[in-house]
Amino acid sequence: MGRDVIIACDFAGASETFAFLDLFRGEKPYVKIGMELFYAEGPSIVREIKRRGHQIFLDLKLHDIPNTVKKAMAVLSRLDVDMCNLHAGGTVPMMEAALEGLTRPDGTRPLLIAVTQLTSTSEERMREDLLIDAPIDRVVMHYAENAKRAGLDGVVCSPLEAGKVHEVCGRSFLTVTPGVRFAGGDAGDQSRITTPAGAKALGSDYIVVGRPITAAPDPVAAYRTCVEEFVG
Ligand code: C5P
């Protein structure tokens, strides 16, 4: 499986999203649709972006009882997305149920990726609020191993964790990594950041890039720079 750049389409609605995608002529970037856009526009936006020929990572981070997640995943699978995700905190049985739900009658399915601990969760909050005493890196790797054991395809993580995840879970276990910025670019609210070339060197399989592309004066040029640095 080759490396790819996924554009985080963090737009409030369909018109902004299509105005953005219309800038691309010929190229069909892989796009990530998150909760904001999906809850605003519903499944129709997924169908329309798919119809236009893009691959889609549907970032809805499911976390519920196994039966509910299994049924929800079956619906997402019928939407023909290419990648979707859940919280590894839902435990191994939930992840196994999700995979079952995601698998189509012909045996194909979208990639399924786990969120370990959200990057917004500090070690202190984990200890105080979640009563998890282990160091956060240990927790992240343990959740990655659980995801692998459940049969998932990979995890969302920082590019800085990608090497360790591959060491623990194997090279073919995918690392999907946000937190990418161009050298000299604005970090915004991201703290542990890497350039696209840095993410490549660290072994990321997919980079998820939002504002460095969507807020660039020339988004198509910014996307091409990302692809050249990360894939080329
Ligand atoms: O604009 P920016 O490049 O920071 O966008 C990164 C995208 O990746 C956003 O959609 C953000 O929600 C998502 N993300 C993240 N960090 C995580 C998980 C997801 O930045 N740990």
PDB file of C-alpha atoms and ligand atoms in Angstrom:
ATOM      1  CA  MET A   1       0.000   0.000   0.000  1.00  0.00           C
ATOM      2  CA  GLY A   2       1.484   3.335  -1.042  1.00  0.00           C
ATOM      3  CA  ARG A   3       1.853   6.488   1.006  1.00  0.00           C
ATOM      4  CA  ASP A   4      -0.756   9.185   0.407  1.00  0.00           C
ATOM      5  CA  VAL A   5      -1.727  12.691   1.473  1.00  0.00           C
ATOM      6  CA  ILE A   6      -5.252  12.999   2.918  1.00  0.00           C
ATOM      7  CA  ILE A   7      -6.769  16.502   2.973  1.00  0.00           C
ATOM      8  CA  ALA A   8      -8.836  17.226   6.098  1.00  0.00           C
ATOM      9  CA  CYS A   9     -11.934  18.933   4.680  1.00  0.00           C
ATOM     10  CA  ASP A  10     -12.862  20.687   7.915  1.00  0.00           C
ATOM     11  CA  PHE A  11     -15.538  22.859   6.322  1.00  0.00           C
ATOM     12  CA  ALA A  12     -18.905  23.775   7.840  1.00  0.00           C
ATOM     13  CA  GLY A  13     -20.996  22.796   4.827  1.00  0.00           C
ATOM     14  CA  ALA A  14     -21.282  21.396   1.326  1.00  0.00           C
ATOM     15  CA  SER A  15     -20.881  24.665  -0.584  1.00  0.00           C
ATOM     16  CA  GLU A  16     -17.495  25.484   1.006  1.00  0.00           C
ATOM     17  CA  THR A  17     -16.371  21.903   0.504  1.00  0.00           C
ATOM     18  CA  PHE A  18     -17.250  21.776  -3.176  1.00  0.00           C
ATOM     19  CA  ALA A  19     -15.815  25.251  -3.801  1.00  0.00           C
ATOM     20  CA  PHE A  20     -12.567  23.866  -2.370  1.00  0.00           C
ATOM     21  CA  LEU A  21     -12.640  20.566  -4.297  1.00  0.00           C
ATOM     22  CA  ASP A  22     -13.495  22.414  -7.533  1.00  0.00           C
ATOM     23  CA  LEU A  23     -10.041  24.062  -7.356  1.00  0.00           C
ATOM     24  CA  PHE A  24      -8.557  20.690  -8.260  1.00  0.00           C
ATOM     25  CA  ARG A  25      -8.698  19.877 -11.940  1.00  0.00           C
ATOM     26  CA  GLY A  26      -7.654  16.410 -12.951  1.00  0.00           C
ATOM     27  CA  GLU A  27      -6.250  15.453  -9.537  1.00  0.00           C
ATOM     28  CA  LYS A  28      -8.543  13.666  -7.105  1.00  0.00           C
ATOM     29  CA  PRO A  29      -7.034  14.048  -3.640  1.00  0.00           C
ATOM     30  CA  TYR A  30      -7.913  11.604  -0.842  1.00  0.00           C
ATOM     31  CA  VAL A  31     -10.182  13.572   1.522  1.00  0.00           C
ATOM     32  CA  LYS A  32     -11.096  13.285   5.191  1.00  0.00           C
ATOM     33  CA  ILE A  33     -14.663  14.095   6.207  1.00  0.00           C
ATOM     34  CA  GLY A  34     -15.068  14.742   9.917  1.00  0.00           C
ATOM     35  CA  MET A  35     -17.975  15.017  12.311  1.00  0.00           C
ATOM     36  CA  GLU A  36     -18.759  18.673  11.611  1.00  0.00           C
ATOM     37  CA  LEU A  37     -19.301  18.223   7.887  1.00  0.00           C
ATOM     38  CA  PHE A  38     -20.964  14.812   8.197  1.00  0.00           C
ATOM     39  CA  TYR A  39     -23.411  15.958  10.867  1.00  0.00           C
ATOM     40  CA  ALA A  40     -24.179  19.106   8.867  1.00  0.00           C
ATOM     41  CA  GLU A  41     -24.743  17.446   5.508  1.00  0.00           C
ATOM     42  CA  GLY A  42     -25.357  13.759   6.179  1.00  0.00           C
ATOM     43  CA  PRO A  43     -24.498  10.780   3.981  1.00  0.00           C
ATOM     44  CA  SER A  44     -25.288  12.691   0.771  1.00  0.00           C
ATOM     45  CA  ILE A  45     -22.003  14.588   0.992  1.00  0.00           C
ATOM     46  CA  VAL A  46     -20.104  11.305   1.186  1.00  0.00           C
ATOM     47  CA  ARG A  47     -21.928   9.960  -1.870  1.00  0.00           C
ATOM     48  CA  GLU A  48     -21.303  13.157  -3.851  1.00  0.00           C
ATOM     49  CA  ILE A  49     -17.574  13.325  -3.042  1.00  0.00           C
ATOM     50  CA  LYS A  50     -17.282   9.634  -3.902  1.00  0.00           C
ATOM     51  CA  ARG A  51     -19.170  10.213  -7.167  1.00  0.00           C
ATOM     52  CA  ARG A  52     -16.574  12.853  -8.034  1.00  0.00           C
ATOM     53  CA  GLY A  53     -13.901  10.159  -7.788  1.00  0.00           C
ATOM     54  CA  HIS A  54     -12.194  10.900  -4.458  1.00  0.00           C
ATOM     55  CA  GLN A  55     -11.156   8.320  -1.884  1.00  0.00           C
ATOM     56  CA  ILE A  56     -12.707   9.119   1.507  1.00  0.00           C
ATOM     57  CA  PHE A  57     -11.552   8.734   5.093  1.00  0.00           C
ATOM     58  CA  LEU A  58     -14.727   9.142   7.173  1.00  0.00           C
ATOM     59  CA  ASP A  59     -13.450  10.322  10.564  1.00  0.00           C
ATOM     60  CA  LEU A  60     -16.386   9.686  12.919  1.00  0.00           C
ATOM     61  CA  LYS A  61     -14.468   7.930  15.747  1.00  0.00           C
ATOM     62  CA  LEU A  62     -17.165   5.460  16.787  1.00  0.00           C
ATOM     63  CA  HIS A  63     -17.310   4.324  20.436  1.00  0.00           C
ATOM     64  CA  ASP A  64     -20.357   2.418  21.723  1.00  0.00           C
ATOM     65  CA  ILE A  65     -21.421  -1.115  22.644  1.00  0.00           C
ATOM     66  CA  PRO A  66     -20.202  -3.728  20.135  1.00  0.00           C
ATOM     67  CA  ASN A  67     -23.624  -4.423  18.614  1.00  0.00           C
ATOM     68  CA  THR A  68     -24.332  -0.745  17.943  1.00  0.00           C
ATOM     69  CA  VAL A  69     -20.896  -0.152  16.448  1.00  0.00           C
ATOM     70  CA  LYS A  70     -21.224  -3.256  14.272  1.00  0.00           C
ATOM     71  CA  LYS A  71     -24.523  -2.017  12.807  1.00  0.00           C
ATOM     72  CA  ALA A  72     -23.265   1.525  12.330  1.00  0.00           C
ATOM     73  CA  MET A  73     -20.152   0.247  10.565  1.00  0.00           C
ATOM     74  CA  ALA A  74     -22.320  -1.794   8.182  1.00  0.00           C
ATOM     75  CA  VAL A  75     -24.046   1.458   7.182  1.00  0.00           C
ATOM     76  CA  LEU A  76     -20.715   3.248   6.640  1.00  0.00           C
ATOM     77  CA  SER A  77     -19.446   0.322   4.587  1.00  0.00           C
ATOM     78  CA  ARG A  78     -22.463   0.591   2.287  1.00  0.00           C
ATOM     79  CA  LEU A  79     -21.598   4.276   1.818  1.00  0.00           C
ATOM     80  CA  ASP A  80     -18.472   2.964   0.100  1.00  0.00           C
ATOM     81  CA  VAL A  81     -15.943   4.967   2.126  1.00  0.00           C
ATOM     82  CA  ASP A  82     -12.308   3.846   1.888  1.00  0.00           C
ATOM     83  CA  MET A  83     -11.260   4.330   5.511  1.00  0.00           C
ATOM     84  CA  CYS A  84     -13.102   4.849   8.787  1.00  0.00           C
ATOM     85  CA  ASN A  85     -12.205   4.828  12.457  1.00  0.00           C
ATOM     86  CA  LEU A  86     -13.194   4.134  16.052  1.00  0.00           C
ATOM     87  CA  HIS A  87     -11.835   4.574  19.565  1.00  0.00           C
ATOM     88  CA  ALA A  88      -9.618   1.688  20.689  1.00  0.00           C
ATOM     89  CA  GLY A  89     -10.923   2.522  24.208  1.00  0.00           C
ATOM     90  CA  GLY A  90     -14.093   0.657  23.203  1.00  0.00           C
ATOM     91  CA  THR A  91     -12.056  -2.544  23.830  1.00  0.00           C
ATOM     92  CA  VAL A  92     -11.123  -5.503  21.621  1.00  0.00           C
ATOM     93  CA  PRO A  93     -14.663  -6.996  21.387  1.00  0.00           C
ATOM     94  CA  MET A  94     -15.971  -3.648  20.113  1.00  0.00           C
ATOM     95  CA  MET A  95     -13.205  -3.461  17.510  1.00  0.00           C
ATOM     96  CA  GLU A  96     -13.883  -7.043  16.397  1.00  0.00           C
ATOM     97  CA  ALA A  97     -17.599  -6.304  16.078  1.00  0.00           C
ATOM     98  CA  ALA A  98     -16.789  -3.180  14.057  1.00  0.00           C
ATOM     99  CA  LEU A  99     -14.722  -5.206  11.594  1.00  0.00           C
ATOM    100  CA  GLU A 100     -17.526  -7.717  11.229  1.00  0.00           C
ATOM    101  CA  GLY A 101     -20.028  -4.960  10.498  1.00  0.00           C
ATOM    102  CA  LEU A 102     -17.695  -3.310   8.037  1.00  0.00           C
ATOM    103  CA  THR A 103     -17.092  -6.425   5.949  1.00  0.00           C
ATOM    104  CA  ARG A 104     -19.305  -6.493   2.852  1.00  0.00           C
ATOM    105  CA  PRO A 105     -20.959  -9.658   1.561  1.00  0.00           C
ATOM    106  CA  ASP A 106     -18.214  -9.956  -1.093  1.00  0.00           C
ATOM    107  CA  GLY A 107     -15.521  -9.928   1.632  1.00  0.00           C
ATOM    108  CA  THR A 108     -14.207  -6.415   0.841  1.00  0.00           C
ATOM    109  CA  ARG A 109     -14.253  -3.626   3.431  1.00  0.00           C
ATOM    110  CA  PRO A 110     -12.940  -0.109   4.078  1.00  0.00           C
ATOM    111  CA  LEU A 111      -9.719   0.198   6.081  1.00  0.00           C
ATOM    112  CA  LEU A 112     -10.403   0.426   9.801  1.00  0.00           C
ATOM    113  CA  ILE A 113      -8.116   2.600  11.909  1.00  0.00           C
ATOM    114  CA  ALA A 114      -8.136   3.079  15.698  1.00  0.00           C
ATOM    115  CA  VAL A 115      -7.734   6.260  17.687  1.00  0.00           C
ATOM    116  CA  THR A 116      -5.600   5.379  20.733  1.00  0.00           C
ATOM    117  CA  GLN A 117      -5.591   8.235  23.238  1.00  0.00           C
ATOM    118  CA  LEU A 118      -6.656  11.564  21.736  1.00  0.00           C
ATOM    119  CA  THR A 119      -3.741  13.972  21.465  1.00  0.00           C
ATOM    120  CA  SER A 120      -5.819  16.419  23.520  1.00  0.00           C
ATOM    121  CA  THR A 121      -5.669  14.017  26.490  1.00  0.00           C
ATOM    122  CA  SER A 122      -2.656  14.676  28.729  1.00  0.00           C
ATOM    123  CA  GLU A 123      -1.064  12.090  31.000  1.00  0.00           C
ATOM    124  CA  GLU A 124      -2.440  14.055  33.966  1.00  0.00           C
ATOM    125  CA  ARG A 125      -6.037  13.973  32.650  1.00  0.00           C
ATOM    126  CA  MET A 126      -5.657  10.270  31.857  1.00  0.00           C
ATOM    127  CA  ARG A 127      -4.580   9.602  35.435  1.00  0.00           C
ATOM    128  CA  GLU A 128      -7.058  11.935  37.156  1.00  0.00           C
ATOM    129  CA  ASP A 129     -10.155  11.574  34.957  1.00  0.00           C
ATOM    130  CA  LEU A 130      -9.739   8.092  33.498  1.00  0.00           C
ATOM    131  CA  LEU A 131      -7.856   6.465  36.415  1.00  0.00           C
ATOM    132  CA  ILE A 132      -5.222   5.130  33.978  1.00  0.00           C
ATOM    133  CA  ASP A 133      -1.887   5.138  35.799  1.00  0.00           C
ATOM    134  CA  ALA A 134       0.513   3.979  33.067  1.00  0.00           C
ATOM    135  CA  PRO A 135       2.686   6.433  31.107  1.00  0.00           C
ATOM    136  CA  ILE A 136       0.796   7.755  28.069  1.00  0.00           C
ATOM    137  CA  ASP A 137       3.259   6.278  25.503  1.00  0.00           C
ATOM    138  CA  ARG A 138       2.762   2.864  27.061  1.00  0.00           C
ATOM    139  CA  VAL A 139      -1.026   3.299  26.859  1.00  0.00           C
ATOM    140  CA  VAL A 140      -0.860   4.400  23.207  1.00  0.00           C
ATOM    141  CA  MET A 141       1.255   1.356  22.248  1.00  0.00           C
ATOM    142  CA  HIS A 142      -0.960  -1.004  24.246  1.00  0.00           C
ATOM    143  CA  TYR A 143      -4.088   0.316  22.491  1.00  0.00           C
ATOM    144  CA  ALA A 144      -2.283  -0.045  19.140  1.00  0.00           C
ATOM    145  CA  GLU A 145      -1.493  -3.670  19.986  1.00  0.00           C
ATOM    146  CA  ASN A 146      -5.137  -4.251  20.931  1.00  0.00           C
ATOM    147  CA  ALA A 147      -6.219  -2.806  17.588  1.00  0.00           C
ATOM    148  CA  LYS A 148      -3.803  -5.100  15.800  1.00  0.00           C
ATOM    149  CA  ARG A 149      -5.039  -8.096  17.835  1.00  0.00           C
ATOM    150  CA  ALA A 150      -8.637  -7.256  16.877  1.00  0.00           C
ATOM    151  CA  GLY A 151      -7.597  -7.348  13.198  1.00  0.00           C
ATOM    152  CA  LEU A 152      -7.669  -3.599  12.476  1.00  0.00           C
ATOM    153  CA  ASP A 153      -5.434  -2.045   9.831  1.00  0.00           C
ATOM    154  CA  GLY A 154      -3.692   0.661  11.824  1.00  0.00           C
ATOM    155  CA  VAL A 155      -3.909   3.648  14.146  1.00  0.00           C
ATOM    156  CA  VAL A 156      -4.100   7.420  14.045  1.00  0.00           C
ATOM    157  CA  CYS A 157      -0.986   8.749  15.755  1.00  0.00           C
ATOM    158  CA  SER A 158       1.627  11.477  15.721  1.00  0.00           C
ATOM    159  CA  PRO A 159       4.311  11.051  13.030  1.00  0.00           C
ATOM    160  CA  LEU A 160       6.702  11.029  15.990  1.00  0.00           C
ATOM    161  CA  GLU A 161       5.060   7.788  17.195  1.00  0.00           C
ATOM    162  CA  ALA A 162       4.909   6.100  13.767  1.00  0.00           C
ATOM    163  CA  GLY A 163       8.279   4.335  14.076  1.00  0.00           C
ATOM    164  CA  LYS A 164       7.473   2.894  17.489  1.00  0.00           C
ATOM    165  CA  VAL A 165       4.015   1.731  16.307  1.00  0.00           C
ATOM    166  CA  HIS A 166       5.641  -0.064  13.367  1.00  0.00           C
ATOM    167  CA  GLU A 167       8.208  -1.622  15.706  1.00  0.00           C
ATOM    168  CA  VAL A 168       5.502  -2.921  18.030  1.00  0.00           C
ATOM    169  CA  CYS A 169       2.782  -3.831  15.505  1.00  0.00           C
ATOM    170  CA  GLY A 170       4.744  -4.519  12.323  1.00  0.00           C
ATOM    171  CA  ARG A 171       5.609  -2.486   9.228  1.00  0.00           C
ATOM    172  CA  SER A 172       2.335  -3.250   7.453  1.00  0.00           C
ATOM    173  CA  PHE A 173       0.233  -1.888  10.352  1.00  0.00           C
ATOM    174  CA  LEU A 174      -0.765   1.551   9.071  1.00  0.00           C
ATOM    175  CA  THR A 175       0.048   4.866  10.727  1.00  0.00           C
ATOM    176  CA  VAL A 176      -2.264   7.732   9.782  1.00  0.00           C
ATOM    177  CA  THR A 177      -0.701  10.914  11.065  1.00  0.00           C
ATOM    178  CA  PRO A 178      -2.048  14.476  11.516  1.00  0.00           C
ATOM    179  CA  GLY A 179       0.135  17.251  12.944  1.00  0.00           C
ATOM    180  CA  VAL A 180       1.879  18.083   9.660  1.00  0.00           C
ATOM    181  CA  ARG A 181       3.123  21.578   8.848  1.00  0.00           C
ATOM    182  CA  PHE A 182       5.401  23.047   6.191  1.00  0.00           C
ATOM    183  CA  ALA A 183       8.825  24.209   7.350  1.00  0.00           C
ATOM    184  CA  GLY A 184       8.372  27.781   8.559  1.00  0.00           C
ATOM    185  CA  GLY A 185       4.561  27.477   8.430  1.00  0.00           C
ATOM    186  CA  ASP A 186       2.072  28.445  11.140  1.00  0.00           C
ATOM    187  CA  ALA A 187       1.670  25.630  13.718  1.00  0.00           C
ATOM    188  CA  GLY A 188      -1.832  26.850  14.717  1.00  0.00           C
ATOM    189  CA  ASP A 189      -3.124  24.734  17.620  1.00  0.00           C
ATOM    190  CA  GLN A 190      -0.921  21.722  16.797  1.00  0.00           C
ATOM    191  CA  SER A 191       2.082  21.227  19.058  1.00  0.00           C
ATOM    192  CA  ARG A 192       4.053  18.117  18.086  1.00  0.00           C
ATOM    193  CA  ILE A 193       4.474  18.821  14.392  1.00  0.00           C
ATOM    194  CA  THR A 194       6.514  17.490  11.475  1.00  0.00           C
ATOM    195  CA  THR A 195       6.962  18.490   7.844  1.00  0.00           C
ATOM    196  CA  PRO A 196       5.633  16.154   5.113  1.00  0.00           C
ATOM    197  CA  ALA A 197       9.249  15.101   4.377  1.00  0.00           C
ATOM    198  CA  GLY A 198       9.813  14.517   8.098  1.00  0.00           C
ATOM    199  CA  ALA A 199       6.676  12.348   8.296  1.00  0.00           C
ATOM    200  CA  LYS A 200       7.982  10.309   5.360  1.00  0.00           C
ATOM    201  CA  ALA A 201      11.344   9.831   7.054  1.00  0.00           C
ATOM    202  CA  LEU A 202       9.577   8.761  10.258  1.00  0.00           C
ATOM    203  CA  GLY A 203       7.609   6.093   8.380  1.00  0.00           C
ATOM    204  CA  SER A 204       4.052   7.524   8.291  1.00  0.00           C
ATOM    205  CA  ASP A 205       1.812   5.744   5.803  1.00  0.00           C
ATOM    206  CA  TYR A 206      -0.757   8.541   5.387  1.00  0.00           C
ATOM    207  CA  ILE A 207      -0.499  12.169   6.438  1.00  0.00           C
ATOM    208  CA  VAL A 208      -3.687  14.070   7.251  1.00  0.00           C
ATOM    209  CA  VAL A 209      -3.228  17.732   6.342  1.00  0.00           C
ATOM    210  CA  GLY A 210      -5.870  20.390   6.920  1.00  0.00           C
ATOM    211  CA  ARG A 211      -5.131  24.095   7.203  1.00  0.00           C
ATOM    212  CA  PRO A 212      -1.674  24.073   5.566  1.00  0.00           C
ATOM    213  CA  ILE A 213      -3.606  23.162   2.392  1.00  0.00           C
ATOM    214  CA  THR A 214      -7.167  24.465   2.932  1.00  0.00           C
ATOM    215  CA  ALA A 215      -6.041  27.896   4.214  1.00  0.00           C
ATOM    216  CA  ALA A 216      -3.133  28.298   1.769  1.00  0.00           C
ATOM    217  CA  PRO A 217      -3.277  31.132  -0.776  1.00  0.00           C
ATOM    218  CA  ASP A 218      -2.957  28.431  -3.458  1.00  0.00           C
ATOM    219  CA  PRO A 219      -4.363  25.167  -2.037  1.00  0.00           C
ATOM    220  CA  VAL A 220      -3.577  23.136  -5.152  1.00  0.00           C
ATOM    221  CA  ALA A 221       0.076  24.201  -5.056  1.00  0.00           C
ATOM    222  CA  ALA A 222       0.233  23.449  -1.314  1.00  0.00           C
ATOM    223  CA  TYR A 223      -1.264  19.992  -1.925  1.00  0.00           C
ATOM    224  CA  ARG A 224       1.277  19.315  -4.693  1.00  0.00           C
ATOM    225  CA  THR A 225       4.136  20.350  -2.417  1.00  0.00           C
ATOM    226  CA  CYS A 226       2.834  17.923   0.231  1.00  0.00           C
ATOM    227  CA  VAL A 227       2.635  15.108  -2.316  1.00  0.00           C
ATOM    228  CA  GLU A 228       6.118  15.847  -3.691  1.00  0.00           C
ATOM    229  CA  GLU A 229       7.644  15.888  -0.195  1.00  0.00           C
ATOM    230  CA  PHE A 230       5.732  12.925   1.214  1.00  0.00           C
ATOM    231  CA  VAL A 231       5.108  10.610  -1.729  1.00  0.00           C
ATOM    232  CA  GLY A 232       7.507  11.677  -4.462  1.00  0.00           C
TER     233      GLY A 232
HETATM  234  O1  C5P B   1      -5.630  21.742  10.045  1.00  0.00           O
HETATM  235  P1  C5P B   1      -4.816  20.586  10.545  1.00  0.00           P
HETATM  236  O2  C5P B   1      -3.721  20.133   9.597  1.00  0.00           O
HETATM  237  O3  C5P B   1      -4.319  20.780  11.961  1.00  0.00           O
HETATM  238  O4  C5P B   1      -5.891  19.388  10.569  1.00  0.00           O
HETATM  239  C1  C5P B   1      -5.579  18.130  11.094  1.00  0.00           C
HETATM  240  C2  C5P B   1      -6.791  17.252  11.056  1.00  0.00           C
HETATM  241  O5  C5P B   1      -6.496  16.037  11.743  1.00  0.00           O
HETATM  242  C3  C5P B   1      -8.033  17.828  11.737  1.00  0.00           C
HETATM  243  O6  C5P B   1      -9.174  17.328  11.025  1.00  0.00           O
HETATM  244  C4  C5P B   1      -7.960  17.263  13.127  1.00  0.00           C
HETATM  245  O7  C5P B   1      -9.221  17.132  13.720  1.00  0.00           O
HETATM  246  C5  C5P B   1      -7.382  15.875  12.851  1.00  0.00           C
HETATM  247  N1  C5P B   1      -6.707  15.247  13.990  1.00  0.00           N
HETATM  248  C6  C5P B   1      -5.633  15.838  14.664  1.00  0.00           C
HETATM  249  N2  C5P B   1      -5.041  15.195  15.711  1.00  0.00           N
HETATM  250  C7  C5P B   1      -5.488  14.000  16.104  1.00  0.00           C
HETATM  251  C8  C5P B   1      -6.550  13.390  15.444  1.00  0.00           C
HETATM  252  C9  C5P B   1      -7.141  14.052  14.381  1.00  0.00           C
HETATM  253  O8  C5P B   1      -5.189  16.920  14.307  1.00  0.00           O
HETATM  254  N3  C5P B   1      -4.873  13.388  17.087  1.00  0.00           N
END
